[in-house]
GROMACS .gro file of C-alpha atoms in nm:
model
  248
    1MET     CA    1   9.213   6.640  16.457
    2THR     CA    2   9.351   6.889  16.203
    3ALA     CA    3   9.124   7.042  15.946
    4PRO     CA    4   9.071   6.873  15.613
    5VAL     CA    5   9.254   7.022  15.312
    6PHE     CA    6   9.106   7.107  14.978
    7VAL     CA    7   9.282   7.229  14.664
    8VAL     CA    8   9.191   7.540  14.471
    9GLU     CA    9   9.374   7.689  14.173
   10GLN     CA   10   9.394   8.028  14.349
   11LEU     CA   11   9.335   8.128  14.704
   12PRO     CA   12   9.025   8.351  14.741
   13GLY     CA   13   9.080   8.722  14.769
   14GLY     CA   14   8.789   8.779  15.007
   15PRO     CA   15   8.645   8.645  15.330
   16GLU     CA   16   8.398   8.401  15.158
   17PHE     CA   17   8.450   8.129  14.905
   18VAL     CA   18   8.228   7.861  14.746
   19LEU     CA   19   8.401   7.534  14.694
   20GLU     CA   20   8.249   7.351  14.397
   21GLY     CA   21   8.332   7.079  14.144
   22PRO     CA   22   8.513   6.765  14.245
   23GLU     CA   23   8.659   6.923  14.556
   24GLY     CA   24   8.319   7.052  14.663
   25ARG     CA   25   8.159   6.712  14.602
   26HIS     CA   26   8.429   6.540  14.805
   27ALA     CA   27   8.373   6.788  15.093
   28VAL     CA   28   7.995   6.754  15.096
   29SER     CA   29   7.922   6.399  14.981
   30VAL     CA   30   8.230   6.212  15.109
   31LYS     CA   31   8.357   6.422  15.404
   32ARG     CA   32   8.001   6.523  15.490
   33LEU     CA   33   8.118   6.855  15.636
   34HIS     CA   34   7.867   7.070  15.818
   35ALA     CA   35   7.841   7.428  15.928
   36GLY     CA   36   8.086   7.521  16.200
   37GLU     CA   37   8.365   7.286  16.089
   38ASP     CA   38   8.716   7.415  16.007
   39VAL     CA   39   8.868   7.357  15.667
   40VAL     CA   40   9.195   7.453  15.494
   41LEU     CA   41   9.222   7.569  15.134
   42THR     CA   42   9.557   7.550  14.951
   43ASP     CA   43   9.698   7.583  14.608
   44GLY     CA   44   9.942   7.297  14.675
   45ARG     CA   45  10.233   7.533  14.621
   46GLY     CA   46  10.265   7.658  14.973
   47ALA     CA   47   9.985   7.912  15.000
   48TRP     CA   48   9.696   7.834  15.234
   49ALA     CA   49   9.396   7.987  15.416
   50GLU     CA   50   9.184   7.859  15.697
   51GLY     CA   51   8.814   7.909  15.712
   52VAL     CA   52   8.490   7.782  15.857
   53VAL     CA   53   8.204   7.605  15.683
   54SER     CA   54   7.893   7.823  15.689
   55ALA     CA   55   7.674   7.598  15.476
   56ALA     CA   56   7.673   7.280  15.264
   57GLU     CA   57   7.447   7.312  14.962
   58GLY     CA   58   7.322   7.023  14.750
   59LYS     CA   59   7.586   6.755  14.682
   60ASP     CA   60   7.886   6.963  14.574
   61ARG     CA   61   7.875   7.320  14.708
   62LEU     CA   62   8.044   7.417  15.033
   63VAL     CA   63   8.029   7.779  15.143
   64ILE     CA   64   8.330   7.880  15.348
   65THR     CA   65   8.375   8.201  15.538
   66GLY     CA   66   8.638   8.356  15.766
   67LEU     CA   67   8.907   8.341  15.496
   68ASP     CA   68   9.070   8.665  15.614
   69ALA     CA   69   9.438   8.589  15.580
   70VAL     CA   70   9.640   8.394  15.314
   71HIS     CA   71   9.957   8.234  15.464
   72GLU     CA   72  10.262   8.108  15.283
   73GLU     CA   73  10.450   7.800  15.410
   74PRO     CA   74  10.829   7.868  15.365
   75ARG     CA   75  11.029   7.635  15.157
   76PRO     CA   76  11.235   7.390  15.364
   77GLY     CA   77  11.600   7.479  15.419
   78VAL     CA   78  11.688   7.119  15.319
   79ARG     CA   79  11.490   6.982  15.026
   80ILE     CA   80  11.465   6.615  14.955
   81THR     CA   81  11.426   6.466  14.614
   82VAL     CA   82  11.389   6.087  14.549
   83VAL     CA   83  11.469   5.948  14.206
   84GLN     CA   84  11.242   5.647  14.195
   85ALA     CA   85  11.304   5.369  13.947
   86LEU     CA   86  10.982   5.250  13.785
   87PRO     CA   87  10.826   4.960  13.983
   88LYS     CA   88  10.596   4.710  13.830
   89GLY     CA   89  10.222   4.711  13.880
   90ASP     CA   90  10.079   4.972  14.112
   91ARG     CA   91  10.388   4.990  14.333
   92GLY     CA   92  10.481   5.320  14.175
   93GLU     CA   93  10.172   5.484  14.310
   94VAL     CA   94  10.231   5.318  14.649
   95ALA     CA   95  10.580   5.468  14.656
   96VAL     CA   96  10.461   5.813  14.561
   97GLU     CA   97  10.174   5.806  14.812
   98THR     CA   98  10.387   5.701  15.113
   99MET     CA   99  10.676   5.929  15.024
  100THR     CA  100  10.429   6.229  14.997
  101GLU     CA  101  10.268   6.142  15.326
  102THR     CA  102  10.612   6.117  15.485
  103GLY     CA  103  10.719   6.458  15.351
  104VAL     CA  104  10.936   6.421  15.032
  105ASP     CA  105  10.967   6.738  14.828
  106ALA     CA  106  11.005   6.596  14.479
  107VAL     CA  107  10.986   6.265  14.302
  108VAL     CA  108  11.169   6.187  13.980
  109PRO     CA  109  11.050   5.883  13.777
  110TRP     CA  110  11.352   5.703  13.645
  111GLN     CA  111  11.365   5.447  13.357
  112ALA     CA  112  11.648   5.232  13.495
  113ALA     CA  113  11.815   4.958  13.285
  114ARG     CA  114  11.669   4.680  13.505
  115CYS     CA  115  11.311   4.813  13.518
  116ILE     CA  116  11.058   4.569  13.396
  117THR     CA  117  10.804   4.851  13.346
  118GLN     CA  118  10.854   5.066  13.046
  119TRP     CA  119  10.696   5.411  13.010
  120LYS     CA  120  10.642   5.458  12.644
  121GLY     CA  121  10.386   5.661  12.446
  122ASP     CA  122  10.040   5.693  12.590
  123ARG     CA  123  10.112   5.438  12.865
  124GLY     CA  124  10.389   5.658  12.989
  125LEU     CA  125  10.177   5.970  12.993
  126LYS     CA  126   9.897   5.785  13.173
  127SER     CA  127  10.136   5.640  13.434
  128LEU     CA  128  10.288   5.989  13.496
  129ALA     CA  129   9.946   6.136  13.537
  130LYS     CA  130   9.865   5.865  13.792
  131TRP     CA  131  10.180   5.949  13.993
  132ARG     CA  132  10.092   6.322  13.991
  133SER     CA  133   9.732   6.250  14.091
  134THR     CA  134   9.850   6.029  14.370
  135ALA     CA  135  10.087   6.293  14.497
  136ARG     CA  136   9.805   6.547  14.503
  137GLU     CA  137   9.561   6.316  14.689
  138ALA     CA  138   9.824   6.204  14.938
  139GLY     CA  139   9.921   6.569  14.993
  140LYS     CA  140   9.559   6.641  15.084
  141GLN     CA  141   9.516   6.335  15.303
  142SER     CA  142   9.837   6.415  15.500
  143ARG     CA  143   9.732   6.782  15.541
  144ARG     CA  144  10.019   6.921  15.337
  145VAL     CA  145   9.991   7.267  15.179
  146ARG     CA  146  10.310   7.227  14.964
  147PHE     CA  147  10.275   6.910  14.751
  148PRO     CA  148  10.579   6.734  14.607
  149ASP     CA  149  10.673   6.796  14.244
  150VAL     CA  150  10.654   6.485  14.026
  151THR     CA  151  10.881   6.556  13.727
  152ASP     CA  152  10.882   6.406  13.382
  153ALA     CA  153  11.053   6.065  13.361
  154MET     CA  154  11.429   6.092  13.334
  155THR     CA  155  11.696   5.883  13.165
  156THR     CA  156  12.005   5.771  13.350
  157LYS     CA  157  12.202   6.054  13.184
  158GLN     CA  158  11.945   6.311  13.301
  159VAL     CA  159  11.952   6.173  13.654
  160ALA     CA  160  12.335   6.196  13.657
  161ALA     CA  161  12.302   6.566  13.561
  162LEU     CA  162  12.053   6.621  13.850
  163LEU     CA  163  12.289   6.455  14.098
  164ALA     CA  164  12.577   6.671  13.987
  165THR     CA  165  12.383   6.977  14.095
  166ALA     CA  166  12.285   6.845  14.438
  167ASP     CA  167  12.444   6.951  14.767
  168PHE     CA  168  12.436   6.587  14.868
  169ALA     CA  169  12.362   6.297  14.631
  170ALA     CA  170  12.350   5.926  14.706
  171VAL     CA  171  12.242   5.600  14.553
  172LEU     CA  172  12.080   5.354  14.796
  173HIS     CA  173  12.260   5.022  14.760
  174GLU     CA  174  12.283   4.736  15.005
  175ASP     CA  175  12.613   4.587  14.872
  176ARG     CA  176  12.906   4.689  15.095
  177GLY     CA  177  13.135   4.582  14.811
  178TYR     CA  178  13.052   4.918  14.653
  179GLY     CA  179  13.172   5.103  14.962
  180SER     CA  180  12.823   5.184  15.077
  181GLU     CA  181  12.801   5.401  15.391
  182PRO     CA  182  12.511   5.402  15.646
  183LEU     CA  183  12.272   5.677  15.544
  184ALA     CA  184  12.204   5.712  15.924
  185THR     CA  185  12.552   5.850  15.991
  186VAL     CA  186  12.688   6.005  15.662
  187HIS     CA  187  12.746   6.374  15.683
  188LEU     CA  188  12.456   6.585  15.546
  189PRO     CA  189  12.446   6.950  15.452
  190ASP     CA  190  12.278   7.206  15.674
  191GLU     CA  191  12.073   7.346  15.384
  192GLY     CA  192  12.038   7.282  15.012
  193GLU     CA  193  11.928   6.993  14.789
  194ILE     CA  194  11.953   6.626  14.884
  195VAL     CA  195  11.893   6.378  14.601
  196LEU     CA  196  11.860   6.005  14.658
  197VAL     CA  197  11.835   5.732  14.392
  198VAL     CA  198  11.622   5.429  14.451
  199GLY     CA  199  11.685   5.149  14.212
  200PRO     CA  200  11.439   4.891  14.066
  201GLU     CA  201  11.371   4.547  14.208
  202GLY     CA  202  11.669   4.410  14.010
  203GLY     CA  203  11.900   4.669  14.161
  204VAL     CA  204  12.101   4.951  14.007
  205SER     CA  205  12.337   4.815  13.739
  206PRO     CA  206  12.720   4.851  13.772
  207ASP     CA  207  12.723   5.080  13.474
  208GLU     CA  208  12.459   5.305  13.631
  209LEU     CA  209  12.644   5.311  13.956
  210ALA     CA  210  12.961   5.417  13.775
  211VAL     CA  211  12.776   5.697  13.592
  212PHE     CA  212  12.629   5.825  13.921
  213ALA     CA  213  12.958   5.806  14.108
  214ALA     CA  214  13.118   6.015  13.831
  215ALA     CA  215  12.840   6.270  13.890
  216GLY     CA  216  12.938   6.295  14.257
  217ALA     CA  217  12.685   6.052  14.420
  218ARG     CA  218  12.788   5.844  14.711
  219THR     CA  219  12.664   5.492  14.769
  220CYS     CA  220  12.458   5.454  15.089
  221ARG     CA  221  12.267   5.180  15.263
  222LEU     CA  222  11.970   5.196  15.500
  223GLY     CA  223  12.025   4.899  15.723
  224ARG     CA  224  12.073   4.526  15.738
  225THR     CA  225  11.753   4.437  15.550
  226VAL     CA  226  11.677   4.489  15.186
  227LEU     CA  227  11.363   4.684  15.122
  228ARG     CA  228  11.146   4.680  14.816
  229THR     CA  229  11.189   4.959  14.567
  230SER     CA  230  10.838   5.091  14.663
  231THR     CA  231  10.929   5.127  15.032
  232ALA     CA  232  11.297   5.218  15.028
  233GLY     CA  233  11.234   5.580  14.932
  234THR     CA  234  10.982   5.620  15.208
  235ALA     CA  235  11.216   5.482  15.470
  236ALA     CA  236  11.504   5.701  15.347
  237THR     CA  237  11.289   6.016  15.342
  238ALA     CA  238  11.180   5.958  15.698
  239LEU     CA  239  11.538   5.903  15.807
  240LEU     CA  240  11.651   6.222  15.641
  241LEU     CA  241  11.363   6.431  15.773
  242GLY     CA  242  11.462   6.326  16.121
  243ARG     CA  243  11.828   6.388  16.073
  244THR     CA  244  11.787   6.727  15.911
  245GLY     CA  245  11.554   6.855  16.187
  246ARG     CA  246  11.245   6.882  15.974
  247TRP     CA  247  11.063   6.648  16.206
  248SER     CA  248  11.177   6.814  16.527
   0.00000   0.00000   0.00000
């Protein structure tokens, strides 16, 4: 089993470090780590160091030694961003969690025309904070050292601008009447930015499809079945990670 991952603001500059606070409490009281076990510290931005527990003190202090080298995980040659329409209930956190575990590089919350959920005022800020917290926790659980970025929520106009800058941009849509191509066979770039748009439960509206097409996005489908908005992004990310060689 791979070593558990804990997040620190800055990697230690010496061979010993004391993990305290919520992360220390999780390591000592939840993970129940003991002397001799391996751990990984990361800043969540690609830097990481591996060490060994020398002592667990109280309920929230873990003493880690052997932190002699700080490593940097390189950025992927092909970067995958999923624009996720806001689902209802807690399905947004489910989408962020599973996409993070799968390996997505960025998640963009999108207030689509047919979204039932509205991110306004304090509710929007709290919801965004939940998405970001979910990405952090899922990044730790899946042993990542470079967590996905969760951006501020975007409007359709802002999403179109993002699509226009991508090396490959697509809207997931099951209707062949819009000329949708199989994502499994469409040509992908060898490097650069891939941006996928996942619509809400009610689907991407014709007006939105037109705006995205004008920005250079293609219309693609995953398969014969229609997935929920909270699972489509995860399935698409897995497919792209396999096709681009990042899972090889």
